[in-house]
Short mmCIF file of C-alpha atoms in Angstrom, two decimals:
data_model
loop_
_atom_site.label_atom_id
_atom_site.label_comp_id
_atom_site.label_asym_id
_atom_site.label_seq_id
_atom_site.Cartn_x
_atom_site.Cartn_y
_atom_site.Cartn_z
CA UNK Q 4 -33.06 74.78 -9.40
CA UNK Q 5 -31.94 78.14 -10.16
CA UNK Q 6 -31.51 78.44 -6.24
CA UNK Q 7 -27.97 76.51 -6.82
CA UNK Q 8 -26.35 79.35 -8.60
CA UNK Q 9 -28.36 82.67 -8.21
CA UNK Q 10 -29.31 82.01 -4.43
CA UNK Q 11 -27.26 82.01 -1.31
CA UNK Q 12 -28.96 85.50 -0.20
CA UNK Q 13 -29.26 85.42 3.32
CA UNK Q 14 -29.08 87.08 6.87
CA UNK Q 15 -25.18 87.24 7.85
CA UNK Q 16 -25.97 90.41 10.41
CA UNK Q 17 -28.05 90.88 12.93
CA UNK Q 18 -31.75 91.57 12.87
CA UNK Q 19 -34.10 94.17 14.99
CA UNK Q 20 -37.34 93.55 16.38
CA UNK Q 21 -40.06 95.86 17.22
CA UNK Q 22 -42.35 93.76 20.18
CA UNK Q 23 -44.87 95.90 20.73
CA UNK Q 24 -45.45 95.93 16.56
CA UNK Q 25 -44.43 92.24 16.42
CA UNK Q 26 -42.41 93.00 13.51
CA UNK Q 27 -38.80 91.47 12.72
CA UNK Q 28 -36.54 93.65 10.87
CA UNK Q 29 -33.97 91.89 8.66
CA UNK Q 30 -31.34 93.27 6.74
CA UNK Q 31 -30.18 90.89 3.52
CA UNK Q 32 -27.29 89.90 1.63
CA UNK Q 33 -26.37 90.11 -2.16
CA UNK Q 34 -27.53 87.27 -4.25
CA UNK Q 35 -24.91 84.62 -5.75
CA UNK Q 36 -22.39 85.63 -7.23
CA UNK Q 37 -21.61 89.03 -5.74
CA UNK Q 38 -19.84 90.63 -8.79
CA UNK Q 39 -21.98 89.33 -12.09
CA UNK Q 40 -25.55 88.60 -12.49
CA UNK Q 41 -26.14 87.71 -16.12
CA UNK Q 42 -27.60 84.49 -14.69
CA UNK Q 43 -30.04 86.22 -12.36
CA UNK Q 44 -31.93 88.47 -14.72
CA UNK Q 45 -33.87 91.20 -13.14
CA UNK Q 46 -33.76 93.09 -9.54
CA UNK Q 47 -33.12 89.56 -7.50
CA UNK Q 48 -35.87 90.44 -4.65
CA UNK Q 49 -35.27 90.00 -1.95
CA UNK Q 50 -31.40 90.59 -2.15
CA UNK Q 51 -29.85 93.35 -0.33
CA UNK Q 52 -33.43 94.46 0.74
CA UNK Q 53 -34.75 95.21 4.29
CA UNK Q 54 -37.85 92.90 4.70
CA UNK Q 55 -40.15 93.37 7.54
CA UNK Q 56 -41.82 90.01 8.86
CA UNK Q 57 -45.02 89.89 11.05
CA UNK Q 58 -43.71 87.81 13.75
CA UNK Q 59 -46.62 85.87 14.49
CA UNK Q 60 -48.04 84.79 11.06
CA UNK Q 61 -43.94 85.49 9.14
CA UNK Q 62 -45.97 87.04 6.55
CA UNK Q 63 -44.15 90.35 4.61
CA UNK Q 64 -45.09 93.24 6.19
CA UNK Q 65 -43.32 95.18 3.86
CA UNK Q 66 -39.93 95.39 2.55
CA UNK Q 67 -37.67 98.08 0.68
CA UNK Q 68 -34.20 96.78 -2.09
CA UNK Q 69 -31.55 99.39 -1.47
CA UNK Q 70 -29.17 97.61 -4.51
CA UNK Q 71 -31.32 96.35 -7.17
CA UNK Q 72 -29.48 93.51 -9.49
CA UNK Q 73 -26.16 93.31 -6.76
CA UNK Q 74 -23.22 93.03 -8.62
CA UNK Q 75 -20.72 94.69 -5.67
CA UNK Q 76 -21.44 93.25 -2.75
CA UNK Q 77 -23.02 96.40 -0.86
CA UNK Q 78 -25.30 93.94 1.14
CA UNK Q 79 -26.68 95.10 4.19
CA UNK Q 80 -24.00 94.96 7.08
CA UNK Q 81 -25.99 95.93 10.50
CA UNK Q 82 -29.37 95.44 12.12
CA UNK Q 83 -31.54 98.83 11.46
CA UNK Q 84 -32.07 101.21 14.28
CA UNK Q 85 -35.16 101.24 15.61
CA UNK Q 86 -35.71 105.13 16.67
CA UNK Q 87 -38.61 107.30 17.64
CA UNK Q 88 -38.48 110.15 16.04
CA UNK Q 89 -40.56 114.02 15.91
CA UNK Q 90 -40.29 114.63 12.02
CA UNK Q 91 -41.65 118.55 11.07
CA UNK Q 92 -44.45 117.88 13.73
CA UNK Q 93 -44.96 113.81 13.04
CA UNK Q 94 -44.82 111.17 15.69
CA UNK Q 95 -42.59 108.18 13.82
CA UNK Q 96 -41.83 105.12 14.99
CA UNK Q 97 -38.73 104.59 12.45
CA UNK Q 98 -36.50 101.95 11.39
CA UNK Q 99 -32.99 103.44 9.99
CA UNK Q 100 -31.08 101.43 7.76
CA UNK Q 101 -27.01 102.04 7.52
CA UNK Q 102 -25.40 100.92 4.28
CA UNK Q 103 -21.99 100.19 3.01
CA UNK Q 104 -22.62 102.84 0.44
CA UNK Q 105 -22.42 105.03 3.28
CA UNK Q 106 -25.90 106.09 2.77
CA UNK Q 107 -28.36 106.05 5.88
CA UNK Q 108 -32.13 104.83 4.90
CA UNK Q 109 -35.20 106.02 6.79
CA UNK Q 110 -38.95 104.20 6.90
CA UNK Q 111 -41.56 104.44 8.95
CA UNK Q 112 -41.35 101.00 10.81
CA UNK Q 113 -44.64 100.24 10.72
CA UNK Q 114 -46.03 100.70 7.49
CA UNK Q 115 -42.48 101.04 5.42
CA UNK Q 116 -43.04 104.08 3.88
CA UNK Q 117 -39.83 106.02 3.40
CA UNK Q 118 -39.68 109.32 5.67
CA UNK Q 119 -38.04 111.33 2.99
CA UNK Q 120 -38.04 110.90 -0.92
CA UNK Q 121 -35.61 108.20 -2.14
CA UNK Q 122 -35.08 108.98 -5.88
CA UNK Q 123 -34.16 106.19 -8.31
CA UNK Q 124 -31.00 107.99 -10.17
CA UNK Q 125 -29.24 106.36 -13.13
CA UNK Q 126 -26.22 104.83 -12.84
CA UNK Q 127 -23.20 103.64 -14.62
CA UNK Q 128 -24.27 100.18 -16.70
CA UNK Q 129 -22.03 97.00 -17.37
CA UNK Q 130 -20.45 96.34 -20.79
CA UNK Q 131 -20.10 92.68 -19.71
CA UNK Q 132 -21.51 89.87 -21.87
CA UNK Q 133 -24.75 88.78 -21.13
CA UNK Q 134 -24.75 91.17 -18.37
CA UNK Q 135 -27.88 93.04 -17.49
CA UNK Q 136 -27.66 95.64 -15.15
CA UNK Q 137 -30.22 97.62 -13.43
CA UNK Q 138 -30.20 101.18 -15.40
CA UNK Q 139 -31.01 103.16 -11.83
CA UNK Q 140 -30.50 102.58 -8.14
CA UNK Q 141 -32.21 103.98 -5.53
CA UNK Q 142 -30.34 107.57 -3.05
CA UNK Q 143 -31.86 108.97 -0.05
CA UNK Q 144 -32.30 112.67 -0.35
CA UNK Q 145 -32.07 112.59 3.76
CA UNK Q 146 -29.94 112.25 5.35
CA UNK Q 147 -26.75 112.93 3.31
CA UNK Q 148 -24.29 110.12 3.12
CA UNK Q 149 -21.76 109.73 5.99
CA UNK Q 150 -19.00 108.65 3.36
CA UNK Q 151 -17.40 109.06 0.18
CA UNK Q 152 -18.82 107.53 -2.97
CA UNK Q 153 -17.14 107.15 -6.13
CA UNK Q 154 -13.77 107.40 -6.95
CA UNK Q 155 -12.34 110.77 -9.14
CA UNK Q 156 -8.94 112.13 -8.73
CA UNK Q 157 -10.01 115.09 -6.62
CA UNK Q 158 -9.95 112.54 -3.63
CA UNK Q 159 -6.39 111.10 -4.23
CA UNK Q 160 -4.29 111.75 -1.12
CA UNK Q 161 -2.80 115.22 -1.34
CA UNK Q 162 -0.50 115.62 1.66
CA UNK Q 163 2.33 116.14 0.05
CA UNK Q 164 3.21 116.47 -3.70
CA UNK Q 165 4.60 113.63 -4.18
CA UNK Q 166 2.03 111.39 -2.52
CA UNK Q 167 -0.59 112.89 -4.86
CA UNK Q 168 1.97 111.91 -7.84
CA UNK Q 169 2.08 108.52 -6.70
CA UNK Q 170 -1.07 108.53 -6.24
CA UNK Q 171 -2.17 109.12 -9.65
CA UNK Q 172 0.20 106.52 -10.66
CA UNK Q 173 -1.84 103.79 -9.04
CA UNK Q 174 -5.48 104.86 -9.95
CA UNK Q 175 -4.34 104.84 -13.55
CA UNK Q 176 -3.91 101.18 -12.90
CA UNK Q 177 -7.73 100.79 -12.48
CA UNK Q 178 -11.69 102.03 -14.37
CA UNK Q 179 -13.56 104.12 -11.77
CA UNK Q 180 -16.06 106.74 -12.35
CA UNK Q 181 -19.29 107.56 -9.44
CA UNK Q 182 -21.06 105.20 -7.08
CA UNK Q 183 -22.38 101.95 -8.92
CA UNK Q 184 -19.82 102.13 -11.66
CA UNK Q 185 -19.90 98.64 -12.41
CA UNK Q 186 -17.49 95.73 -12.57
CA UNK Q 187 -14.80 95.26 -15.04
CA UNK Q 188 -12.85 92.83 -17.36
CA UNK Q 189 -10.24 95.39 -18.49
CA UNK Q 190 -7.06 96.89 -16.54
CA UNK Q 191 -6.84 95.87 -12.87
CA UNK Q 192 -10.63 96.05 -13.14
CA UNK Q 193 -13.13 98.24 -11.16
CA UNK Q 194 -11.86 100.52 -8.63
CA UNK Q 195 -15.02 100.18 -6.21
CA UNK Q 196 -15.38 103.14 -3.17
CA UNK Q 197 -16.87 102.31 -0.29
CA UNK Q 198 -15.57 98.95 -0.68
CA UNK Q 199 -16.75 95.52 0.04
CA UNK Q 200 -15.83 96.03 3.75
CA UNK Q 201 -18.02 99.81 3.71
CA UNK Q 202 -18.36 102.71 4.05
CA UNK Q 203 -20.30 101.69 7.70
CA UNK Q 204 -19.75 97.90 8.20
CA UNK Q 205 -21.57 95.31 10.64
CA UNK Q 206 -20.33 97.35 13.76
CA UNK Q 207 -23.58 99.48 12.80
CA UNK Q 208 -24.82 102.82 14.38
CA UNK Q 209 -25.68 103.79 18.05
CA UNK Q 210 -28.34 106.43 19.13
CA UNK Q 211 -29.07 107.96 21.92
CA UNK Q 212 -33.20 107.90 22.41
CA UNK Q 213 -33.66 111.19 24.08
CA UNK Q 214 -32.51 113.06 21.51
CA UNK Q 215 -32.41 110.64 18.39
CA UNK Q 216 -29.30 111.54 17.30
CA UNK Q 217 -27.63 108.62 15.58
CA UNK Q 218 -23.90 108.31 15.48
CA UNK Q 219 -22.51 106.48 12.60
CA UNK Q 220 -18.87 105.19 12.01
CA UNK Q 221 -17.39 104.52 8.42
CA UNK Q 222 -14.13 104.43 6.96
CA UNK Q 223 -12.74 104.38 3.12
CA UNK Q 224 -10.69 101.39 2.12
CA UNK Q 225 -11.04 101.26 -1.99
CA UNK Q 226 -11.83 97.62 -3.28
CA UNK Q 227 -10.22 96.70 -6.71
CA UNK Q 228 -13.01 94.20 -8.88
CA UNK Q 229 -11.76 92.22 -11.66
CA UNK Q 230 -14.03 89.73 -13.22
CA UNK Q 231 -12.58 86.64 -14.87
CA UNK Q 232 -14.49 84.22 -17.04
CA UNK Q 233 -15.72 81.27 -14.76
CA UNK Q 234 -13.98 77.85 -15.52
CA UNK Q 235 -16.53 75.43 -13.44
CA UNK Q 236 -19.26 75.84 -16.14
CA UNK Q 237 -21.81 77.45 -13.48
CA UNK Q 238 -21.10 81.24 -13.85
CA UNK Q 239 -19.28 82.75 -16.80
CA UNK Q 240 -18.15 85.27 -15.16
CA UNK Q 241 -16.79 85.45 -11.65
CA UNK Q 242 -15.29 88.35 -9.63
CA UNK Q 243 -11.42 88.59 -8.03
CA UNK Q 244 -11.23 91.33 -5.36
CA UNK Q 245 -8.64 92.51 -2.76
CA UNK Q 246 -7.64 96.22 -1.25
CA UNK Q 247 -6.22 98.53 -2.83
CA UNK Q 248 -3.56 100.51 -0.50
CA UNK Q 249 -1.57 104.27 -1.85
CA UNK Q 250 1.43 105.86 -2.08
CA UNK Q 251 4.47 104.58 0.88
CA UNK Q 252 1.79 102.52 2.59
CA UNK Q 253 -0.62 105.27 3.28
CA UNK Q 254 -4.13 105.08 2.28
CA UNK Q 255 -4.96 106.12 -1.58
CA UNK Q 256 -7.62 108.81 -0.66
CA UNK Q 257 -7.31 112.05 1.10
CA UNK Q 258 -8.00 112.13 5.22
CA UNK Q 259 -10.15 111.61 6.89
CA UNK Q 260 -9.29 107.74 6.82
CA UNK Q 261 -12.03 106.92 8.87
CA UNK Q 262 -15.15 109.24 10.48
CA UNK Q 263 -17.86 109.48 13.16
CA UNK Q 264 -20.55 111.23 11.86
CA UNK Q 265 -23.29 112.46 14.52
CA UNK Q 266 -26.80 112.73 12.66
CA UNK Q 267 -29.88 114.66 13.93
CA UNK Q 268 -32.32 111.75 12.97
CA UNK Q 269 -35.27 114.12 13.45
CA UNK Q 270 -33.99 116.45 11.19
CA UNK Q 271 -31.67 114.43 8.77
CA UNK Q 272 -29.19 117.04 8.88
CA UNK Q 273 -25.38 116.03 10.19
CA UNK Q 274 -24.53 117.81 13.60
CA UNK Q 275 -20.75 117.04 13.31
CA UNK Q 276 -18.11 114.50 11.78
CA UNK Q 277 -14.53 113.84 13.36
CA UNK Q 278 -12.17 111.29 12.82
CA UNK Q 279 -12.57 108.14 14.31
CA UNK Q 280 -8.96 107.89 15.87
CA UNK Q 281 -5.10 109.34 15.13
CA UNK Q 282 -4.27 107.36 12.21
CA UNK Q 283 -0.86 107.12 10.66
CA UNK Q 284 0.15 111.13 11.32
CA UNK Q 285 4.09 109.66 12.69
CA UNK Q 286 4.32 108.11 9.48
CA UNK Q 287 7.52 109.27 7.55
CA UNK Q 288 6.25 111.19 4.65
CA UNK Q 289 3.77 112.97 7.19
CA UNK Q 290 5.25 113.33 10.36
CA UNK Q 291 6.80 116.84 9.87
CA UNK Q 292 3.17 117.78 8.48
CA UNK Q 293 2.45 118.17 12.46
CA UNK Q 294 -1.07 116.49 11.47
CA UNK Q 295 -3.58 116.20 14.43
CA UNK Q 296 -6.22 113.29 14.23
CA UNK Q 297 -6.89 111.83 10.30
CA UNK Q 298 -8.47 108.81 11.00
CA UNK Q 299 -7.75 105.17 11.76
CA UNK Q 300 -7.68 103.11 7.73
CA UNK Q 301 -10.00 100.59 9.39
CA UNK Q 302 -13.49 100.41 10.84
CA UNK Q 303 -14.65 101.48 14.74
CA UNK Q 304 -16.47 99.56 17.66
CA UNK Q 305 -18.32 102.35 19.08
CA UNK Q 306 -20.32 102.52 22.71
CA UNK Q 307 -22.63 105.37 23.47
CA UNK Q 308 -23.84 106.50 26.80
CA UNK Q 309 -26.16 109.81 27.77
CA UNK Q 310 -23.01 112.14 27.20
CA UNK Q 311 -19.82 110.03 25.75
CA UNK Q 312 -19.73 108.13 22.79
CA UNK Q 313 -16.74 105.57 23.22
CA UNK Q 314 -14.39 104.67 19.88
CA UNK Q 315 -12.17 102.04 19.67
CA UNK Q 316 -10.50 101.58 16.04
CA UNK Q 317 -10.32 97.93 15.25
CA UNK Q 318 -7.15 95.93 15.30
CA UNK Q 319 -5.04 95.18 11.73
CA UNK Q 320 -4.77 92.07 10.26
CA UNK Q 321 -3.55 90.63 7.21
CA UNK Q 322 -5.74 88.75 4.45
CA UNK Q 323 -4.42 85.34 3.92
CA UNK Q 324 -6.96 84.14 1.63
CA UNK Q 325 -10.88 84.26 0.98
CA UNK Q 326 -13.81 81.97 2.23
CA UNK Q 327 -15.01 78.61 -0.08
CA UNK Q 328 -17.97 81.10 -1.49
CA UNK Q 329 -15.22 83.68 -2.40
CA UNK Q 330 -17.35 86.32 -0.27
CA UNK Q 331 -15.62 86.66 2.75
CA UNK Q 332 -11.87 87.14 3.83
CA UNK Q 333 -9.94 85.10 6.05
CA UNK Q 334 -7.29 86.62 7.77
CA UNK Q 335 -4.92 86.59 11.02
CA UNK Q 336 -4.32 89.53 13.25
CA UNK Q 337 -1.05 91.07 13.22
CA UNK Q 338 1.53 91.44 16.28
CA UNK Q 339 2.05 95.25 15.39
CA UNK Q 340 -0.42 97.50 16.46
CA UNK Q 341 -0.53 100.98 16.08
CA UNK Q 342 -3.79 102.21 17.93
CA UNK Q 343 -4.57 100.03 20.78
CA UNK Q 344 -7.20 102.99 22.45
CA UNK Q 345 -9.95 103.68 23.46
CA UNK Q 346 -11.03 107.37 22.84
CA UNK Q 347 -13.88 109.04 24.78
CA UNK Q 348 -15.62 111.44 23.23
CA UNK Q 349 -18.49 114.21 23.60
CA UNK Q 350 -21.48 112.98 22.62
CA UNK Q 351 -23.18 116.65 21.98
CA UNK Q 352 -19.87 118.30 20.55
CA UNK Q 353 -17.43 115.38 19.14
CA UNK Q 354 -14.48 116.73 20.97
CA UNK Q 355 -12.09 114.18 22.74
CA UNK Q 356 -12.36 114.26 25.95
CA UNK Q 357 -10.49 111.47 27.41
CA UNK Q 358 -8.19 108.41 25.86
CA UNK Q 359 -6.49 105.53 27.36
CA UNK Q 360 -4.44 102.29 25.67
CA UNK Q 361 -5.66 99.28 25.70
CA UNK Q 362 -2.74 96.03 25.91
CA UNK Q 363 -4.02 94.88 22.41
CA UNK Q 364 -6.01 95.71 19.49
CA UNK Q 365 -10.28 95.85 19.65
CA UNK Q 366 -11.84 93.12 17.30
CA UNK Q 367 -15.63 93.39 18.57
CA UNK Q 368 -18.35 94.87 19.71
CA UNK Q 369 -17.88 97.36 22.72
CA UNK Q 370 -20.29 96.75 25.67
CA UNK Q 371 -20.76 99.12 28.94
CA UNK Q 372 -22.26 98.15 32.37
CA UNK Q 373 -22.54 100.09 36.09
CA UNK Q 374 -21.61 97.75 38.96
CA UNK Q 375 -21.24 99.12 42.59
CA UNK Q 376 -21.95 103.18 41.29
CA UNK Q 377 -19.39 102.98 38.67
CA UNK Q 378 -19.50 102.69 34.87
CA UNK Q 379 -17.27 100.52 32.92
CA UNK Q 380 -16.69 99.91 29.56
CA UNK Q 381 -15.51 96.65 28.19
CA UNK Q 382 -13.34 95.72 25.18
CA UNK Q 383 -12.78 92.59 23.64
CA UNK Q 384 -9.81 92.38 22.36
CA UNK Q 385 -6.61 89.81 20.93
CA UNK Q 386 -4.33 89.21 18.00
CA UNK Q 387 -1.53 86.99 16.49
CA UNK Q 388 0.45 86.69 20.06
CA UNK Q 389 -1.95 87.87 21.95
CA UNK Q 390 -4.85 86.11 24.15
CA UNK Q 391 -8.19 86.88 23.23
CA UNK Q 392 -9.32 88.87 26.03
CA UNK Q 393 -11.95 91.23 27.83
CA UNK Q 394 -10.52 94.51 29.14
CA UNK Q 395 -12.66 96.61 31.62
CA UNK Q 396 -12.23 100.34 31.79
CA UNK Q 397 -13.38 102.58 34.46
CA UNK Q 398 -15.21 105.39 33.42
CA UNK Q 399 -14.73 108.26 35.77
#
């Protein structure tokens, strides 16, 4: 029975599959309710886990919980890459797990072992009644994360003076303290970083398979968590969440908004990180800071080919409510679009080499094909006015 209340864990993203290995990779989702667990005592296997399935008998092969006991929603957004990689010497066929934590997970595919030491580190722990909360969580010592965790007043946008000042104005609003600090009752509640949305989201990670270097977008929009006591008599708690924007519309952390981050999956060090678009430098307050690239506020559809990884910062849109679960926002696109382009990029290096603007905003998946000796690359893309359309772009 307890499935009516503490389940709902499922499979919202796509899986992987190893054929040779006959092995199904897929990535889970928190438990029910995503922000308090007092009726779920314990880890909640197999929430927010990556569990292996032998395809033929859909026995466990193995499995690995990256969030033990949920309570913010970090389930896991994207299908794991599967990668081949040369560690110090070793032959691995791996499976590499992105996070909205911003962390990147690596196993051996196979047998599930983890390729370097994940340490189980203690966190911050609820002060919620008849809360339990796991007292450690687990952090990848390779490779390092790809995006800021935690909130501390260090990261406030800085820009200018006065956005730092108003800055501070609105964190005081909220708790926050490091990664895992957990949900609150007090103030505007929890001020949660990566948010719900990530950190990297479902667009995933590419890789290129000659040189296993994996290329990972992620962006920082802070989440606010507020619990409330439940009035239906099934949870006693549950948890109200929206954005949380800064200072004159701009974002409340420092640039960049949004990154790339190029990762030598052999070696688990980072090769480079950019910004994954322009990002609001013509806004008012920063438009005589003569500001290059700082990065789109929003998540990137990314397509990678032997030498140019393409980015494509997603379209806006505004929230206009949640789903019935309370887990998932439904929203509308908006006519306004600032960044309707598609930026070409060196795949070794990071440096733009080539941009174009598309007639709308991108809200999927990127997708390249050659036809007649030429290489295109193909955005889907639409919004409130707009028809929901494909766009083809020569590559030259």
């Amino acid at each position: 029975d307890s499935a009516l209340t503490a389940g709902s864990m499922n499979m919202w993203t796509r899986a992987s599959c190893d054929e040779e290995a006959g092995i199904v990779y897929l990535p889970l989702s928190t438990p029910a309710n995503d922000f308090y667990g007092g009726h779920r005592k314990g880890d909640g296997l197999f929430g927010e886990s990556l569990v292996a399935l032998n395809a033929k008998t859909g026995k466990i092969a193995w499995y690995f919980q990256f969030v033990h006991h949920g309570i913010w929603d970090y389930d896991l957004p994207a299908a794991p890459n599967l990668m081949d990689l040369t560690v110090d010497g070793r032959k691995i066929k791996a499976a590499v797990q992105v996070t909205k934590q911003g962390f990147l997970f690596a196993f051996d595919r196979i047998s599930g072992k983890p390729i370097w030491p994940i340490e189980e580190r203690p966190v911050p722990q609820s002060t919620i009644p008849g809360e339990k909360s796991s007292p450690t969580q687990p952090f990848p010592t390779k490779p390092l994360a790809v995006e800021r965790q935690g909130v501390s007043e260090d990261e406030l946008i800085d820009l200018t003076p006065q956005l730092k000042e108003e800055a501070k104005k609105i964190l005081a609003r909220y708790n926050y303290g490091p990664l895992y600090y957990p949900p609150t009752l007090d103030k505007a509640g929890t001020l949660q970083v990566p948010g719900v949305l990530g950190g990297n989201s479902w667009v995933g990670a590419a890789h290129n398979p000659k040189t296993n270097v994996l290329y990972v977008p992620s962006f920082t929009i802070p989440f606010a968590i507020k619990l409330k006591k439940g009035t239906t008599g099934v949870y006693d708690y549950v948890g109200t969440w929206g954005g949380v924007g800064g200072p004159d519309g701009l974002p409340l952390f420092k640039p960049p908004f949004s990154k790339i981050t190029a990762v030598d999956m052999n070696t688990g060090k980072h090769l480079w990180q950019i910004p994954a678009g322009r990002g609001p430098v013509d806004h008012p307050a920063l438009k005589d800071l003569k500001l290059d690239r700082v990065g789109v506020p929003r998540q990137s559809h990314i397509a990678l080919t032997e030498n140019v990884l393409f980015v494509a910062p997603e379209g806006t849109y505004g929230v206009t409510g949640v789903s019935a679960r309370g887990n998932a926002l439904v929203g509308q696109a908006t006519k306004e679009e600032p960044e309707p382009f598609l930026y070409a990029h060196d795949a070794k290096t990071g440096a733009l080499v080539g941009e174009v603007r598309l007639p709308g905003g991108v809200f999927g998946a990127l997708m390249t094909y050659s036809a007649g000796g030429k290489q295109f690359v193909v955005a889907p893309i639409g919004g409130a006015g707009l028809p929901s359309e494909l766009v083809a772009v020569q590559v030259n």
